[in-house]
Tab-separated table of C-alpha atoms and ligand atoms in Angstrom:
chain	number	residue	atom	x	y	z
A	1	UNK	CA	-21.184	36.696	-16.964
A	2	UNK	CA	-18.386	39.361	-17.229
A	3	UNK	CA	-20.905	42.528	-17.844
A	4	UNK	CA	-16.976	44.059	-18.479
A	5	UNK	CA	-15.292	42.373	-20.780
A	6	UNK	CA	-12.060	44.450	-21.837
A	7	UNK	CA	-11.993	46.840	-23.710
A	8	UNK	CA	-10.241	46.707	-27.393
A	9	UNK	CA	-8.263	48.786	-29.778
A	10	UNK	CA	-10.364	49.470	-32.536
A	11	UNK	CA	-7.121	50.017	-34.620
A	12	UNK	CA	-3.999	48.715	-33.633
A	13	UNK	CA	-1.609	51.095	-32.016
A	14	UNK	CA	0.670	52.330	-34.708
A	15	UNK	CA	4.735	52.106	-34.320
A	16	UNK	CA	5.703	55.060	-32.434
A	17	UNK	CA	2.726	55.333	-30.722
A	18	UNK	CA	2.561	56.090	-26.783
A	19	UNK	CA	-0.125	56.043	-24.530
A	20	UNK	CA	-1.300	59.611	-22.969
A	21	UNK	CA	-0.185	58.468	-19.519
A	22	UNK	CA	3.625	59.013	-20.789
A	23	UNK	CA	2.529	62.181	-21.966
A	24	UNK	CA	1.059	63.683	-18.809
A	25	UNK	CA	2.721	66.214	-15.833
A	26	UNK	CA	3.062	63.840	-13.293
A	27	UNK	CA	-0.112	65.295	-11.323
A	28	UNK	CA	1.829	64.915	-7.702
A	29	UNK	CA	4.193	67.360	-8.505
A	30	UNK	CA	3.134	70.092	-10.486
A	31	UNK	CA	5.438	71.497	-12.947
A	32	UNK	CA	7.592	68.252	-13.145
A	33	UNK	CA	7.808	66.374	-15.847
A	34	UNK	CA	6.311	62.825	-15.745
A	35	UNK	CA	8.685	60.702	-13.642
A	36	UNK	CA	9.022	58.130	-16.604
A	37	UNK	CA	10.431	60.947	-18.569
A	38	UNK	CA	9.093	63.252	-21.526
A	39	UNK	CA	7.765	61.181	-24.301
A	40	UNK	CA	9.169	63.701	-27.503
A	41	UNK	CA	12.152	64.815	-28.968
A	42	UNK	CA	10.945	68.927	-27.637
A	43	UNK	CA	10.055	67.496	-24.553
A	44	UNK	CA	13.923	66.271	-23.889
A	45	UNK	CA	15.099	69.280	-25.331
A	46	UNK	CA	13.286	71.633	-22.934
A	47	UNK	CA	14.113	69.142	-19.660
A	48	UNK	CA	17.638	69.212	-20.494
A	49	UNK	CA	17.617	72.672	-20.718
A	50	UNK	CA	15.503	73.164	-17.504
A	51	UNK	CA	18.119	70.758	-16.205
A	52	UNK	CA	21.337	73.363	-17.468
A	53	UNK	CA	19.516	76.077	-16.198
A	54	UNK	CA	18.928	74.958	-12.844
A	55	UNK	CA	22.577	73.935	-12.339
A	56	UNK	CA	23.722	77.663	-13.388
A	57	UNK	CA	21.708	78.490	-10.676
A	58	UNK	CA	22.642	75.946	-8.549
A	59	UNK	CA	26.444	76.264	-9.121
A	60	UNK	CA	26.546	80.161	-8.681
A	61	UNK	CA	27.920	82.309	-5.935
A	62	UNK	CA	25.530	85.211	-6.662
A	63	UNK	CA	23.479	86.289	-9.253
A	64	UNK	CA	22.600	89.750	-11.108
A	65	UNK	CA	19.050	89.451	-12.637
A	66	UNK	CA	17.549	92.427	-14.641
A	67	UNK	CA	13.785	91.854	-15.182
A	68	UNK	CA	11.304	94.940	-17.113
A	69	UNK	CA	7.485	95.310	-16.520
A	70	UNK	CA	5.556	94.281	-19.924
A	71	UNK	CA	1.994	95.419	-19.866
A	72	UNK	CA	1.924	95.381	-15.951
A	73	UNK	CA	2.919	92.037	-15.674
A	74	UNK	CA	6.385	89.994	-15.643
A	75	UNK	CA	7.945	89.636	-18.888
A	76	UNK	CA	7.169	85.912	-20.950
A	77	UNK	CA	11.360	85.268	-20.820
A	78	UNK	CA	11.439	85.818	-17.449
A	79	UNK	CA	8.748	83.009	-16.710
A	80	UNK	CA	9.729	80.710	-19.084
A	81	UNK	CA	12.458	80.469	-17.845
A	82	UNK	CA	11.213	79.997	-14.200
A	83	UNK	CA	8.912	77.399	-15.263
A	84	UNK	CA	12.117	75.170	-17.159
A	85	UNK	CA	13.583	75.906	-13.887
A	86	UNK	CA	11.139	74.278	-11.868
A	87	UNK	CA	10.417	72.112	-13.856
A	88	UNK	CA	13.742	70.575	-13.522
A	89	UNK	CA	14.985	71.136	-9.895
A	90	UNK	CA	11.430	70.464	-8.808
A	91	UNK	CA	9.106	73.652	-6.520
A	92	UNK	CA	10.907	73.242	-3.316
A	93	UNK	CA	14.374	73.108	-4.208
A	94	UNK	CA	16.220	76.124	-3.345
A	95	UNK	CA	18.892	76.968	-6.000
A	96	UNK	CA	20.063	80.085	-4.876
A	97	UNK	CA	20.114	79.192	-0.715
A	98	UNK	CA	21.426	82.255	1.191
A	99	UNK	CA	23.520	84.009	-2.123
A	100	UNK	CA	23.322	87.316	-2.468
A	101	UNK	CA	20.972	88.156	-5.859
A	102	UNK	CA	20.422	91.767	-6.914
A	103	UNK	CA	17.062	92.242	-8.797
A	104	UNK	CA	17.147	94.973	-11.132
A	105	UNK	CA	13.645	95.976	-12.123
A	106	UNK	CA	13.444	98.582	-14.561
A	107	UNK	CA	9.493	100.409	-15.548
A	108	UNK	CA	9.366	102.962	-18.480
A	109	UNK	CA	6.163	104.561	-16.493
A	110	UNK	CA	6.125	105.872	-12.626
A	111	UNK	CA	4.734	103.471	-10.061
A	112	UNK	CA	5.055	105.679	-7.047
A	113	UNK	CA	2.435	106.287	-3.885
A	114	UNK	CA	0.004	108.794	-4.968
A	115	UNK	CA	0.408	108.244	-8.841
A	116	UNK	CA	-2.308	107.077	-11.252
A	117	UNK	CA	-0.837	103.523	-11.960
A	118	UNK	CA	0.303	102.515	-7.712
A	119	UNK	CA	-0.654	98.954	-7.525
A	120	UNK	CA	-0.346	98.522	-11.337
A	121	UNK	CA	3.150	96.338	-10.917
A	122	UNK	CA	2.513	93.345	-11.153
A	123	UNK	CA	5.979	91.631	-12.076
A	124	UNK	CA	8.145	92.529	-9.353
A	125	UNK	CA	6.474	90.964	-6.741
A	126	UNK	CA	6.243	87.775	-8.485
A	127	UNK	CA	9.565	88.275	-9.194
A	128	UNK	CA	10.388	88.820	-5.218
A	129	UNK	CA	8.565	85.724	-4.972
A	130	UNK	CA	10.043	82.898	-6.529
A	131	UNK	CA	14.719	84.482	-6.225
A	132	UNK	CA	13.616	85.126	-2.445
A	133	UNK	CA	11.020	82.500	-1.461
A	134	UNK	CA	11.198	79.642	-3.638
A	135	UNK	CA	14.845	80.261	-4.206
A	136	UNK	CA	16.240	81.377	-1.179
A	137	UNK	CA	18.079	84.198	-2.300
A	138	UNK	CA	19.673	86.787	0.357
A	139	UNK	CA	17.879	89.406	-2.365
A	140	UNK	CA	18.045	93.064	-3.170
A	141	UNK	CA	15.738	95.250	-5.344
A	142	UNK	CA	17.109	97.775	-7.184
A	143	UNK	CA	14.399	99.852	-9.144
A	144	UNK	CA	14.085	102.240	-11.637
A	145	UNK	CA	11.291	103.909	-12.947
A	146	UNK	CA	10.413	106.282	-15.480
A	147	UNK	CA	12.744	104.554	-18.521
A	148	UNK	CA	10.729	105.971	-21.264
A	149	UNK	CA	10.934	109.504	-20.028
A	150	UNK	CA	14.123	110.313	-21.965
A	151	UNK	CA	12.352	108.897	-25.225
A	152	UNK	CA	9.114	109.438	-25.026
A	153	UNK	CA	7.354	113.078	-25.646
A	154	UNK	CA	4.132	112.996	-23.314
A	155	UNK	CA	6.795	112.186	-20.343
A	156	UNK	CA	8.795	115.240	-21.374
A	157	UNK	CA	7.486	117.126	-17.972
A	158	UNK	CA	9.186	113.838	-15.442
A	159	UNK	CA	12.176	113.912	-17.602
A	160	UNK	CA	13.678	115.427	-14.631
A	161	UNK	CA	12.376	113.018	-11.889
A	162	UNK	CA	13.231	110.667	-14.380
A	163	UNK	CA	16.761	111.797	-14.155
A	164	UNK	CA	16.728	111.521	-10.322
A	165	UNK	CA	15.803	108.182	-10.207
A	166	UNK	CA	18.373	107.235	-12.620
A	167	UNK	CA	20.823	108.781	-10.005
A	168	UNK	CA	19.394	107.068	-7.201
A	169	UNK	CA	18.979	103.586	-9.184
A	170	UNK	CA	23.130	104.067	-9.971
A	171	UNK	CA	24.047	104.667	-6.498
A	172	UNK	CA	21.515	102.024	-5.226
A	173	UNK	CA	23.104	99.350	-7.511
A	174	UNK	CA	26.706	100.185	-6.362
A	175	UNK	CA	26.174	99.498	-3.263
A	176	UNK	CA	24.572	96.654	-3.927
A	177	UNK	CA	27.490	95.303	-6.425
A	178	UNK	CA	29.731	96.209	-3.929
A	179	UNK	CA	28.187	94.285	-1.395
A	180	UNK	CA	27.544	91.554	-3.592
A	181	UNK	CA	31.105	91.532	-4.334
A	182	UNK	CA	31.965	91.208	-0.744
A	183	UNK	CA	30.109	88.145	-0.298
B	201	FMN	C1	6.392	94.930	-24.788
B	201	FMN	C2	6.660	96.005	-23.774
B	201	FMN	C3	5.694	96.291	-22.822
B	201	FMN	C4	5.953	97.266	-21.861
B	201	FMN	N1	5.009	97.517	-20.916
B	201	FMN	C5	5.262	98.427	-19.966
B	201	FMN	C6	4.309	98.681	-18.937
B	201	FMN	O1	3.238	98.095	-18.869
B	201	FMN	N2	4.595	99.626	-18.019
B	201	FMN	C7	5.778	100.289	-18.016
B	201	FMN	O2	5.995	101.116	-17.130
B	201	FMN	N3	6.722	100.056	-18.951
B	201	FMN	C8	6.474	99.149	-19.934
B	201	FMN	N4	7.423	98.908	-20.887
B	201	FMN	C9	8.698	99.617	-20.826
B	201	FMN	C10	9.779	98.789	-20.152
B	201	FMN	O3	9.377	98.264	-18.907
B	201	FMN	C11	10.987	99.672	-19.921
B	201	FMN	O4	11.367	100.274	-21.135
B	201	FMN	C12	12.139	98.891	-19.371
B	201	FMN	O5	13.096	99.822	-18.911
B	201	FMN	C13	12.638	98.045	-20.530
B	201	FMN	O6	13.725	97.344	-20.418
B	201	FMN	P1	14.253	96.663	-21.784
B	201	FMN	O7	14.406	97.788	-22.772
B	201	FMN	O8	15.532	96.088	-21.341
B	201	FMN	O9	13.254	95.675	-22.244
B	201	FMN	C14	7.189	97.963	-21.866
B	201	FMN	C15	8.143	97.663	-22.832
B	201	FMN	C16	7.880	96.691	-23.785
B	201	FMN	C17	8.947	96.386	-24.813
């Protein structure tokens, strides 16, 4: 005797319905969508704007990309929109192969050696990560610290470091446009 006879709906599946396989990531390739396609209307939306976004990428020369620290970490737009990204051109594709990118990253505290919050940056190299290794990007960092300085009264004693790494950040990112303009 069959001691498994199959299994049965106990209610019918209703029109519309799909079954939670269609649904799924596709478990072989994190971050991709399933390879029979997203299932809802929001699903389509976001893959076919992963799918725009990765063509800006792949279709551009070089690329400026400005990128703040929020609460230590890297900001929620910047990785959504890595994750649409690779979600779409798949983890090992590299969009921006050898083109010169120039990575702004911009703090309103001080990060430096010595200072109570080294180590506390926790976007930029994430950020490093994915333009230069995932991506491929020929990169440059430009950063500059100490944003809130100007605004802020408790920083009112770095307002003048705050003022020379403005300078420096200027002069760092003409070179670097110049250079990128070059390319
Ligand atoms: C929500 C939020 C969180 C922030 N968190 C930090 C932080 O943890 N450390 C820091 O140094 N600056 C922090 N800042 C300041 C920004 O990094 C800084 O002002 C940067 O220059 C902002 O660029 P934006 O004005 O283009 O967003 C934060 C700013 C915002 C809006």
């Amino acid at each position: 005797m069959d001691r498994h006879p199959p299994r049965r709906h106990r209610h019918p599946p209703q029109p519309g319905h799909r079954p939670a396989a269609r649904r799924r990531l596709d478990a072989r390739h994190p971050g991709r969508l399933h390879p029979r396609g997203p299932a809802h209307p929001e699903q389509r939306e976001a893959a076919a704007l992963g799918a725009s976004l990765a063509e800006e990428l792949r279709a551009a020369d070089a690329a400026i990309i400005a990128v703040p620290l929020y609460n230590w970490g890297v900001s929620q737009h910047f990785k959504t929109w890595v994750d649409l990204v690779i979600a779409a051109a798949g983890p090992t594709t590299e969009l921006l192969k050898d083109k010169p990118v120039l990575l702004v990253a911009s703090f309103g505290g001080g990060f430096a050696a010595g200072t109570p919050r080294e180590g506390w940056d926790h976007s930029t190299p994430y950020v490093e990560r994915i333009l230069r290794d995932v991506w491929g990007a020929d990169l440059t960092t430009v950063r500059r610290e100490l944003t809130m300085a100007a605004a802020n009264p408790a920083m009112e004693s770095l307002r003048d470091l705050a003022a020379e790494y403005h300078a420096q950040a200027l002069d760092a990112a003409a070179t670097a446009g110049k250079n990128l303009a070059r390319a």
